[in-house]
Every structure is written in C-alpha cells, then in structure tokens.
C-alpha cells in the first residue's frame, strides 16, 4: 500500500464525510470529453444556493514519455567505445579516442489550461518521473486580465515506497514555502507540515499527524493550524456494500465543545449508492447517486436541520455528470 500525502492521511474518512453530498449547491454539472489526439476537455458549472453561478472550461494535453533515447549528434574519432551507461549527454575522452554524444529522450509533459467565469486564466505544466524516479514537478500560473494580476507557483512531489514528500512555493507572494512529508511502515503513518515566509524569515504554520491504514479500515489523528485544531477520525469498510466512518474535531482556541460527525454509505448495486451523515448540531444530510448509463451519472441530495424543521434552513441539490 502506497504512502499517502500529508493531506490524505485521513482521506478515506474525509471522503466518506464530505464527497458525494449534493446539497452544498443547488445544481452542479460536470462534462468531460476526450479527443482522439489525447486532448481532454472539462466543463464545470455550479449554481450556489446564495450568490452567482460559477463555471470553468479546462483543456488538458498529455504527452506521455517515450522511454527511448535517440542520438541527435555524434562526432567520433575512435575505433571502439564500450560504455554500459545510458546518459542524456556525454563527453568521453580516452587515449587515442574522443567522442561527443548528445541524446534526447521524450520527456512526457502534461499541459492544462483553464478559464473561469471570474475571468482567471490558469495554466499548469506537469513533468513526472523525468528528473528523477518518483519526482513530479508542476509549474502553475494564473492571470487576471481585468486587474493585470499575475501569480506563479512551483510544486514538487516526491514518492518512494515508504515516503511521500511535497513542497509548494508561491514565487511572487512572500515568497512562501509549504513543505510536508509522510513516512510509512506496514500501515503506520507519521507526517508533518510546515509553512515558511522567506521575506519575514518566520514559520507561518505547522501541523502533525499520525495514522494507520489497513485493507478494511483506517484511523488518523491530526493536529493542524499550528497544533491548535485537533481531529480524530476512523473509516471502516464493513463489507462490499456498507461503509462507516466518524470524525471528532476540537479547536483549542475556540469553545470547549467537540464537533462530531458520523456518516455511512450503502451500495445497492454496482451502479447506485446512498449516503447519510449527521453532526452534533443536528444537521442531517442524505444523498443518492445513480449511473443511468455509461457516461451519465446523476446525484440528488438534501440537508435537514433537525432542530428547526419548521424553518427554511433545509437545502436541496442536484448533480449531473457526463463523460464521453
């Protein structure tokens, strides 16, 4: 089992408690398609219960690596050269011989461009397993034409069998760096996170987490927001149809109350499932997801304030996903 990122140590329980609950927006639509040349498109739209409608259009081009070295230039003055190394470039000098070798390997790049209704242009360039095995590099930019504001970020991800590290750099703001790392061994996980402002030469935040992950269950304890917000969560896959989980949260800088949330998921068949959750404030949510046919999925959700059933505090939402 691979080691997750720091933010995903409690992913199974967080997904059960937050994903596929459709009451958070009045309506959502997600349309995905892929062209024969590998370019994929994604159009999203959200109609909020309060506020304006938001939408975005995204295009992504994936250029997979070839894994083959090609000789572009070869100037040789020798009778025989025998080397076991595969290099991008090499200058070899030996008594009685000299060689300049230049090689090119198809790197494999992913280019994603996005335009939102907030008039923000976003570009992301990804390069994975090229500089080093297990290393992924991302360069992200965002531009607001109306205000001429420009942002640039650099993200690095490094994964090994028992390690997962990430580094996020906001180049133009601060600059600010956020770094996290997770070590794993036989299901046990321990991780830490820290943020650093280069201009102020000070830590901006720090967090820590421990967890355990098995095939059918997982548990995690996290301390975030500079070790001021503590959370404990668990997830249990009871059988092929039933999943259950819970999460308790305490903010040491807030009230003395502990927030509690419990959720469950029941799969009727391979194409449909239902979810339910309730928290300590009496807010209950129900959701139903069904795959009508390949590429068409519909979700329905409702949120009820069980302590104020006569008030207009309830929410209903829908979700439509199309993929071709």
mmCIF file of C-alpha atoms in Angstrom:
data_model
loop_
_atom_site.group_PDB
_atom_site.id
_atom_site.type_symbol
_atom_site.label_atom_id
_atom_site.label_comp_id
_atom_site.label_asym_id
_atom_site.label_seq_id
_atom_site.Cartn_x
_atom_site.Cartn_y
_atom_site.Cartn_z
ATOM 1 C CA UNK A 1 0.000 0.000 0.000
ATOM 2 C CA UNK A 2 1.492 3.335 -1.089
ATOM 3 C CA UNK A 3 2.173 6.114 1.392
ATOM 4 C CA UNK A 4 -0.364 8.967 1.039
ATOM 5 C CA UNK A 5 0.346 12.680 1.046
ATOM 6 C CA UNK A 6 0.082 14.565 4.335
ATOM 7 C CA UNK A 7 -3.340 15.976 3.452
ATOM 8 C CA UNK A 8 -4.563 12.446 2.607
ATOM 9 C CA UNK A 9 -3.652 10.661 5.841
ATOM 10 C CA UNK A 10 -7.341 10.785 6.812
ATOM 11 C CA UNK A 11 -8.609 10.699 3.210
ATOM 12 C CA UNK A 12 -10.890 7.659 3.477
ATOM 13 C CA UNK A 13 -12.896 9.092 6.372
ATOM 14 C CA UNK A 14 -12.865 12.624 4.933
ATOM 15 C CA UNK A 15 -14.179 11.357 1.590
ATOM 16 C CA UNK A 16 -16.952 9.428 3.301
ATOM 17 C CA UNK A 17 -17.947 12.527 5.287
ATOM 18 C CA UNK A 18 -17.736 15.112 2.512
ATOM 19 C CA UNK A 19 -17.795 13.658 -1.013
ATOM 20 C CA UNK A 20 -20.988 12.906 -2.949
ATOM 21 C CA UNK A 21 -23.231 15.055 -0.752
ATOM 22 C CA UNK A 22 -25.019 17.248 -3.272
ATOM 23 C CA UNK A 23 -26.901 19.696 -1.018
ATOM 24 C CA UNK A 24 -23.927 22.083 -0.894
ATOM 25 C CA UNK A 25 -25.034 23.632 -4.215
ATOM 26 C CA UNK A 26 -28.436 23.998 -5.862
ATOM 27 C CA UNK A 27 -27.150 22.403 -9.058
ATOM 28 C CA UNK A 28 -23.850 21.187 -10.471
ATOM 29 C CA UNK A 29 -22.894 19.984 -13.913
ATOM 30 C CA UNK A 30 -19.646 18.342 -14.995
ATOM 31 C CA UNK A 31 -18.991 17.472 -18.640
ATOM 32 C CA UNK A 32 -15.856 15.558 -19.671
ATOM 33 C CA UNK A 33 -14.726 14.543 -23.132
ATOM 34 C CA UNK A 34 -11.540 13.382 -24.807
ATOM 35 C CA UNK A 35 -10.368 13.915 -28.369
ATOM 36 C CA UNK A 36 -8.585 11.190 -30.393
ATOM 37 C CA UNK A 37 -5.263 13.064 -30.163
ATOM 38 C CA UNK A 38 -5.252 12.865 -26.361
ATOM 39 C CA UNK A 39 -6.633 16.316 -25.561
ATOM 40 C CA UNK A 40 -9.283 16.161 -22.822
ATOM 41 C CA UNK A 41 -11.867 18.832 -22.034
ATOM 42 C CA UNK A 42 -13.741 19.512 -18.819
ATOM 43 C CA UNK A 43 -16.593 22.000 -18.396
ATOM 44 C CA UNK A 44 -17.948 22.623 -14.888
ATOM 45 C CA UNK A 45 -20.797 24.774 -13.668
ATOM 46 C CA UNK A 46 -22.155 25.414 -10.172
ATOM 47 C CA UNK A 47 -25.309 27.236 -9.133
ATOM 48 C CA UNK A 48 -24.945 28.181 -5.472
ATOM 49 C CA UNK A 49 -27.835 28.475 -3.031
ATOM 50 C CA UNK A 50 -26.742 32.060 -2.470
ATOM 51 C CA UNK A 51 -24.668 34.134 -4.834
ATOM 52 C CA UNK A 52 -23.856 33.960 -8.516
ATOM 53 C CA UNK A 53 -23.329 30.971 -10.763
ATOM 54 C CA UNK A 54 -19.736 29.965 -11.411
ATOM 55 C CA UNK A 55 -18.262 27.935 -14.250
ATOM 56 C CA UNK A 56 -14.975 26.953 -15.847
ATOM 57 C CA UNK A 57 -13.658 25.352 -19.021
ATOM 58 C CA UNK A 58 -10.475 23.317 -18.974
ATOM 59 C CA UNK A 59 -8.338 21.678 -21.646
ATOM 60 C CA UNK A 60 -5.526 19.224 -20.926
ATOM 61 C CA UNK A 61 -2.966 17.743 -23.253
ATOM 62 C CA UNK A 62 -0.972 14.721 -22.074
ATOM 63 C CA UNK A 63 2.214 13.881 -23.951
ATOM 64 C CA UNK A 64 3.402 10.562 -22.479
ATOM 65 C CA UNK A 65 7.133 9.786 -22.324
ATOM 66 C CA UNK A 66 8.570 7.538 -24.981
ATOM 67 C CA UNK A 67 11.222 5.995 -22.773
ATOM 68 C CA UNK A 68 13.617 5.803 -25.760
ATOM 69 C CA UNK A 69 16.923 7.542 -26.251
ATOM 70 C CA UNK A 70 17.723 8.947 -29.671
ATOM 71 C CA UNK A 71 21.140 10.039 -30.887
ATOM 72 C CA UNK A 72 20.938 13.530 -32.385
ATOM 73 C CA UNK A 73 24.607 14.367 -32.816
ATOM 74 C CA UNK A 74 27.619 12.106 -32.887
ATOM 75 C CA UNK A 75 31.152 13.264 -33.635
ATOM 76 C CA UNK A 76 33.546 10.348 -33.171
ATOM 77 C CA UNK A 77 37.266 9.867 -33.625
ATOM 78 C CA UNK A 78 37.985 6.413 -32.251
ATOM 79 C CA UNK A 79 37.951 2.788 -33.219
ATOM 80 C CA UNK A 80 35.809 1.366 -30.411
ATOM 81 C CA UNK A 81 33.797 2.777 -27.467
ATOM 82 C CA UNK A 82 32.143 0.466 -24.986
ATOM 83 C CA UNK A 83 30.167 2.009 -22.079
ATOM 84 C CA UNK A 84 27.289 0.472 -20.108
ATOM 85 C CA UNK A 85 25.735 3.827 -19.128
ATOM 86 C CA UNK A 86 22.657 5.402 -20.700
ATOM 87 C CA UNK A 87 23.180 9.152 -20.445
ATOM 88 C CA UNK A 88 21.365 12.200 -21.798
ATOM 89 C CA UNK A 89 24.690 13.600 -22.888
ATOM 90 C CA UNK A 90 28.333 12.560 -22.532
ATOM 91 C CA UNK A 91 31.797 13.700 -23.441
ATOM 92 C CA UNK A 92 34.160 10.720 -23.455
ATOM 93 C CA UNK A 93 37.932 11.157 -23.638
ATOM 94 C CA UNK A 94 40.301 8.189 -23.857
ATOM 95 C CA UNK A 95 43.864 7.737 -25.056
ATOM 96 C CA UNK A 96 43.662 7.667 -28.809
ATOM 97 C CA UNK A 97 39.928 8.439 -28.966
ATOM 98 C CA UNK A 98 37.394 11.218 -28.298
ATOM 99 C CA UNK A 99 33.623 11.355 -28.607
ATOM 100 C CA UNK A 100 30.814 13.881 -28.076
ATOM 101 C CA UNK A 101 27.430 12.223 -27.640
ATOM 102 C CA UNK A 102 24.117 14.032 -27.240
ATOM 103 C CA UNK A 103 20.900 12.131 -26.584
ATOM 104 C CA UNK A 104 17.268 13.161 -26.408
ATOM 105 C CA UNK A 105 14.525 11.372 -24.509
ATOM 106 C CA UNK A 106 10.841 12.191 -24.983
ATOM 107 C CA UNK A 107 10.140 13.734 -21.556
ATOM 108 C CA UNK A 108 6.380 13.429 -21.261
ATOM 109 C CA UNK A 109 4.529 16.621 -20.378
ATOM 110 C CA UNK A 110 1.004 17.456 -19.273
ATOM 111 C CA UNK A 111 -0.294 20.905 -20.152
ATOM 112 C CA UNK A 112 -3.572 22.138 -18.644
ATOM 113 C CA UNK A 113 -5.248 25.471 -19.334
ATOM 114 C CA UNK A 114 -8.359 26.741 -17.562
ATOM 115 C CA UNK A 115 -10.610 29.786 -17.886
ATOM 116 C CA UNK A 116 -13.210 30.601 -15.239
ATOM 117 C CA UNK A 117 -16.209 32.919 -15.114
ATOM 118 C CA UNK A 118 -14.220 35.030 -12.622
ATOM 119 C CA UNK A 119 -12.029 35.839 -15.673
ATOM 120 C CA UNK A 120 -8.990 33.998 -14.321
ATOM 121 C CA UNK A 121 -6.680 32.247 -16.784
ATOM 122 C CA UNK A 122 -4.826 29.322 -15.224
ATOM 123 C CA UNK A 123 -2.027 27.265 -16.743
ATOM 124 C CA UNK A 124 -0.376 24.166 -15.316
ATOM 125 C CA UNK A 125 2.650 22.333 -16.716
ATOM 126 C CA UNK A 126 3.481 18.896 -15.249
ATOM 127 C CA UNK A 127 6.595 16.782 -15.625
ATOM 128 C CA UNK A 128 6.706 13.401 -13.877
ATOM 129 C CA UNK A 129 9.396 10.709 -13.484
ATOM 130 C CA UNK A 130 11.799 12.579 -15.724
ATOM 131 C CA UNK A 131 14.240 14.444 -13.496
ATOM 132 C CA UNK A 132 14.280 11.513 -11.054
ATOM 133 C CA UNK A 133 12.163 8.435 -10.484
ATOM 134 C CA UNK A 134 9.235 9.282 -8.231
ATOM 135 C CA UNK A 135 9.629 13.041 -8.676
ATOM 136 C CA UNK A 136 6.841 15.149 -10.145
ATOM 137 C CA UNK A 137 7.227 18.873 -10.852
ATOM 138 C CA UNK A 138 4.410 21.352 -11.510
ATOM 139 C CA UNK A 139 4.597 24.948 -12.679
ATOM 140 C CA UNK A 140 1.355 26.902 -12.233
ATOM 141 C CA UNK A 141 0.452 30.403 -13.323
ATOM 142 C CA UNK A 142 -2.731 32.450 -13.039
ATOM 143 C CA UNK A 143 -3.550 35.729 -14.735
ATOM 144 C CA UNK A 144 -6.461 38.140 -14.237
ATOM 145 C CA UNK A 145 -6.747 40.311 -17.389
ATOM 146 C CA UNK A 146 -9.013 42.916 -15.767
ATOM 147 C CA UNK A 147 -6.551 43.764 -12.988
ATOM 148 C CA UNK A 148 -3.351 42.576 -14.693
ATOM 149 C CA UNK A 149 -2.556 40.460 -11.630
ATOM 150 C CA UNK A 150 -0.190 37.563 -12.189
ATOM 151 C CA UNK A 151 0.673 34.633 -9.944
ATOM 152 C CA UNK A 152 3.255 31.882 -10.217
ATOM 153 C CA UNK A 153 3.755 28.722 -8.171
ATOM 154 C CA UNK A 154 6.097 25.767 -8.240
ATOM 155 C CA UNK A 155 5.092 22.422 -6.725
ATOM 156 C CA UNK A 156 7.286 19.369 -6.194
ATOM 157 C CA UNK A 157 6.125 15.846 -5.273
ATOM 158 C CA UNK A 158 8.477 13.016 -4.393
ATOM 159 C CA UNK A 159 7.257 9.468 -3.761
ATOM 160 C CA UNK A 160 9.123 6.357 -2.717
ATOM 161 C CA UNK A 161 7.794 3.045 -1.296
ATOM 162 C CA UNK A 162 7.874 4.340 2.317
ATOM 163 C CA UNK A 163 7.971 8.106 1.792
ATOM 164 C CA UNK A 164 5.801 10.845 0.322
ATOM 165 C CA UNK A 165 7.038 14.432 0.356
ATOM 166 C CA UNK A 166 5.673 17.629 -1.164
ATOM 167 C CA UNK A 167 6.880 21.226 -1.475
ATOM 168 C CA UNK A 168 4.736 24.165 -2.606
ATOM 169 C CA UNK A 169 6.339 27.503 -3.447
ATOM 170 C CA UNK A 170 4.404 30.715 -4.056
ATOM 171 C CA UNK A 171 7.050 32.541 -6.015
ATOM 172 C CA UNK A 172 5.537 36.041 -6.150
ATOM 173 C CA UNK A 173 3.841 36.248 -2.747
ATOM 174 C CA UNK A 174 6.396 36.301 0.015
ATOM 175 C CA UNK A 175 7.820 34.087 -1.410
ATOM 176 C CA UNK A 176 6.126 31.474 0.778
ATOM 177 C CA UNK A 177 7.029 27.801 1.000
ATOM 178 C CA UNK A 178 4.840 24.986 2.380
ATOM 179 C CA UNK A 179 6.514 21.622 2.874
ATOM 180 C CA UNK A 180 5.112 18.336 4.176
ATOM 181 C CA UNK A 181 6.337 14.768 4.434
ATOM 182 C CA UNK A 182 4.908 11.391 5.432
ATOM 183 C CA UNK A 183 6.760 8.221 6.437
ATOM 184 C CA UNK A 184 5.010 4.856 6.305
ATOM 185 C CA UNK A 185 5.799 1.339 7.505
ATOM 186 C CA UNK A 186 3.450 -1.655 7.489
ATOM 187 C CA UNK A 187 0.362 0.577 7.512
ATOM 188 C CA UNK A 188 1.592 3.014 10.184
ATOM 189 C CA UNK A 189 1.897 6.630 9.054
ATOM 190 C CA UNK A 190 3.521 9.688 10.611
ATOM 191 C CA UNK A 191 3.669 13.076 8.946
ATOM 192 C CA UNK A 192 4.401 16.748 9.495
ATOM 193 C CA UNK A 193 3.795 20.011 7.669
ATOM 194 C CA UNK A 194 5.360 23.469 7.917
ATOM 195 C CA UNK A 195 4.919 26.813 6.186
ATOM 196 C CA UNK A 196 7.722 29.381 5.904
ATOM 197 C CA UNK A 197 7.655 33.027 4.797
ATOM 198 C CA UNK A 198 11.022 33.839 3.241
ATOM 199 C CA UNK A 199 10.622 37.630 3.480
ATOM 200 C CA UNK A 200 9.628 37.548 7.164
ATOM 201 C CA UNK A 201 12.001 34.661 7.932
ATOM 202 C CA UNK A 202 9.334 33.049 10.102
ATOM 203 C CA UNK A 203 7.168 29.942 10.273
ATOM 204 C CA UNK A 204 3.610 30.688 9.199
ATOM 205 C CA UNK A 205 2.089 27.368 10.273
ATOM 206 C CA UNK A 206 2.914 23.830 11.304
ATOM 207 C CA UNK A 207 0.947 20.609 11.663
ATOM 208 C CA UNK A 208 1.442 16.957 12.539
ATOM 209 C CA UNK A 209 -0.473 13.715 12.022
ATOM 210 C CA UNK A 210 -0.322 10.001 12.724
ATOM 211 C CA UNK A 211 -2.433 7.250 11.218
ATOM 212 C CA UNK A 212 -2.879 3.597 10.462
ATOM 213 C CA UNK A 213 -4.248 2.168 7.228
ATOM 214 C CA UNK A 214 -5.346 -1.400 6.535
ATOM 215 C CA UNK A 215 -7.353 -3.016 3.760
ATOM 216 C CA UNK A 216 -10.720 -2.637 5.502
ATOM 217 C CA UNK A 217 -10.243 0.177 7.988
ATOM 218 C CA UNK A 218 -8.132 3.225 8.809
ATOM 219 C CA UNK A 219 -7.708 5.711 11.640
ATOM 220 C CA UNK A 220 -5.924 9.042 11.963
ATOM 221 C CA UNK A 221 -5.190 11.795 14.463
ATOM 222 C CA UNK A 222 -4.246 15.228 13.127
ATOM 223 C CA UNK A 223 -3.124 18.483 14.754
ATOM 224 C CA UNK A 224 -3.390 21.385 12.302
ATOM 225 C CA UNK A 225 -3.357 25.215 12.365
ATOM 226 C CA UNK A 226 -0.095 25.355 14.336
ATOM 227 C CA UNK A 227 -1.222 22.486 16.579
ATOM 228 C CA UNK A 228 -4.405 24.295 17.652
ATOM 229 C CA UNK A 229 -7.089 22.219 15.878
ATOM 230 C CA UNK A 230 -7.169 18.525 16.755
ATOM 231 C CA UNK A 231 -9.144 15.854 14.919
ATOM 232 C CA UNK A 232 -9.566 12.108 15.275
ATOM 233 C CA UNK A 233 -11.247 10.057 12.558
ATOM 234 C CA UNK A 234 -11.828 6.483 11.518
ATOM 235 C CA UNK A 235 -13.158 4.616 8.496
ATOM 236 C CA UNK A 236 -14.440 1.047 8.314
ATOM 237 C CA UNK A 237 -15.442 -0.917 5.236
ATOM 238 C CA UNK A 238 -17.878 -3.312 6.897
ATOM 239 C CA UNK A 239 -18.455 -5.353 3.734
ATOM 240 C CA UNK A 240 -18.735 -4.871 -0.021
ATOM 241 C CA UNK A 241 -21.931 -2.827 0.441
ATOM 242 C CA UNK A 242 -21.587 -0.933 3.723
ATOM 243 C CA UNK A 243 -19.035 1.707 4.790
ATOM 244 C CA UNK A 244 -19.000 3.723 8.011
ATOM 245 C CA UNK A 245 -16.902 6.482 9.487
ATOM 246 C CA UNK A 246 -16.772 9.272 12.057
ATOM 247 C CA UNK A 247 -14.732 12.348 12.910
ATOM 248 C CA UNK A 248 -14.315 14.412 16.087
ATOM 249 C CA UNK A 249 -12.791 17.908 15.986
ATOM 250 C CA UNK A 250 -11.711 20.284 18.756
ATOM 251 C CA UNK A 251 -10.430 23.836 18.298
ATOM 252 C CA UNK A 252 -8.309 24.720 21.331
ATOM 253 C CA UNK A 253 -8.575 28.429 20.527
ATOM 254 C CA UNK A 254 -12.356 28.319 20.257
ATOM 255 C CA UNK A 255 -15.019 26.884 22.509
ATOM 256 C CA UNK A 256 -14.580 23.813 24.684
ATOM 257 C CA UNK A 257 -17.114 21.879 22.601
ATOM 258 C CA UNK A 258 -16.043 18.960 20.436
ATOM 259 C CA UNK A 259 -17.579 18.728 16.969
ATOM 260 C CA UNK A 260 -18.757 15.278 15.934
ATOM 261 C CA UNK A 261 -19.801 13.904 12.565
ATOM 262 C CA UNK A 262 -20.919 10.381 11.641
ATOM 263 C CA UNK A 263 -21.520 9.046 8.122
ATOM 264 C CA UNK A 264 -22.412 5.823 6.339
ATOM 265 C CA UNK A 265 -22.617 4.604 2.751
ATOM 266 C CA UNK A 266 -24.691 1.768 1.332
ATOM 267 C CA UNK A 267 -24.164 0.441 -2.190
ATOM 268 C CA UNK A 268 -27.332 -1.027 -3.697
ATOM 269 C CA UNK A 269 -25.606 -2.402 -6.790
ATOM 270 C CA UNK A 270 -22.588 -1.548 -8.969
ATOM 271 C CA UNK A 271 -24.399 1.482 -10.423
ATOM 272 C CA UNK A 272 -26.018 3.169 -7.408
ATOM 273 C CA UNK A 273 -25.428 4.001 -3.759
ATOM 274 C CA UNK A 274 -26.838 6.130 -0.941
ATOM 275 C CA UNK A 275 -25.076 8.106 1.796
ATOM 276 C CA UNK A 276 -26.195 9.633 5.081
ATOM 277 C CA UNK A 277 -24.498 11.720 7.754
ATOM 278 C CA UNK A 278 -25.369 13.735 10.852
ATOM 279 C CA UNK A 279 -23.344 16.090 13.052
ATOM 280 C CA UNK A 280 -23.537 17.268 16.649
ATOM 281 C CA UNK A 281 -25.557 20.375 15.643
ATOM 282 C CA UNK A 282 -28.385 18.200 14.351
ATOM 283 C CA UNK A 283 -27.705 18.808 10.649
ATOM 284 C CA UNK A 284 -28.522 15.640 8.709
ATOM 285 C CA UNK A 285 -27.708 15.031 5.046
ATOM 286 C CA UNK A 286 -28.880 12.369 2.612
ATOM 287 C CA UNK A 287 -27.576 11.655 -0.881
ATOM 288 C CA UNK A 288 -28.317 9.267 -3.723
ATOM 289 C CA UNK A 289 -26.064 8.584 -6.711
ATOM 290 C CA UNK A 290 -27.006 6.518 -9.749
ATOM 291 C CA UNK A 291 -25.249 5.785 -13.022
ATOM 292 C CA UNK A 292 -28.049 5.869 -15.578
ATOM 293 C CA UNK A 293 -25.851 4.549 -18.366
ATOM 294 C CA UNK A 294 -22.133 4.605 -19.244
ATOM 295 C CA UNK A 295 -21.024 8.227 -19.100
ATOM 296 C CA UNK A 296 -24.157 9.614 -17.407
ATOM 297 C CA UNK A 297 -24.357 9.958 -13.601
ATOM 298 C CA UNK A 298 -26.987 11.790 -11.547
ATOM 299 C CA UNK A 299 -26.782 12.771 -7.899
ATOM 300 C CA UNK A 300 -29.534 14.008 -5.580
ATOM 301 C CA UNK A 301 -29.021 15.432 -2.107
ATOM 302 C CA UNK A 302 -30.871 17.075 0.769
ATOM 303 C CA UNK A 303 -29.756 18.671 4.042
ATOM 304 C CA UNK A 304 -32.134 18.960 7.009
ATOM 305 C CA UNK A 305 -31.830 20.992 10.191
ATOM 306 C CA UNK A 306 -33.468 18.500 12.532
ATOM 307 C CA UNK A 307 -33.617 21.017 15.392
ATOM 308 C CA UNK A 308 -35.510 23.565 13.274
ATOM 309 C CA UNK A 309 -37.716 21.531 10.971
ATOM 310 C CA UNK A 310 -40.285 24.326 10.664
ATOM 311 C CA UNK A 311 -37.736 26.865 9.432
ATOM 312 C CA UNK A 312 -36.445 27.363 5.893
ATOM 313 C CA UNK A 313 -32.955 26.135 6.697
ATOM 314 C CA UNK A 314 -33.096 22.986 4.588
ATOM 315 C CA UNK A 315 -31.186 22.616 1.311
ATOM 316 C CA UNK A 316 -31.708 20.521 -1.805
ATOM 317 C CA UNK A 317 -29.153 19.970 -4.555
ATOM 318 C CA UNK A 318 -28.588 18.056 -7.764
ATOM 319 C CA UNK A 319 -25.548 16.952 -9.739
ATOM 320 C CA UNK A 320 -25.169 15.844 -13.351
ATOM 321 C CA UNK A 321 -22.014 14.263 -14.773
ATOM 322 C CA UNK A 322 -21.467 13.471 -18.433
ATOM 323 C CA UNK A 323 -18.357 11.758 -19.734
ATOM 324 C CA UNK A 324 -17.605 10.772 -23.268
#
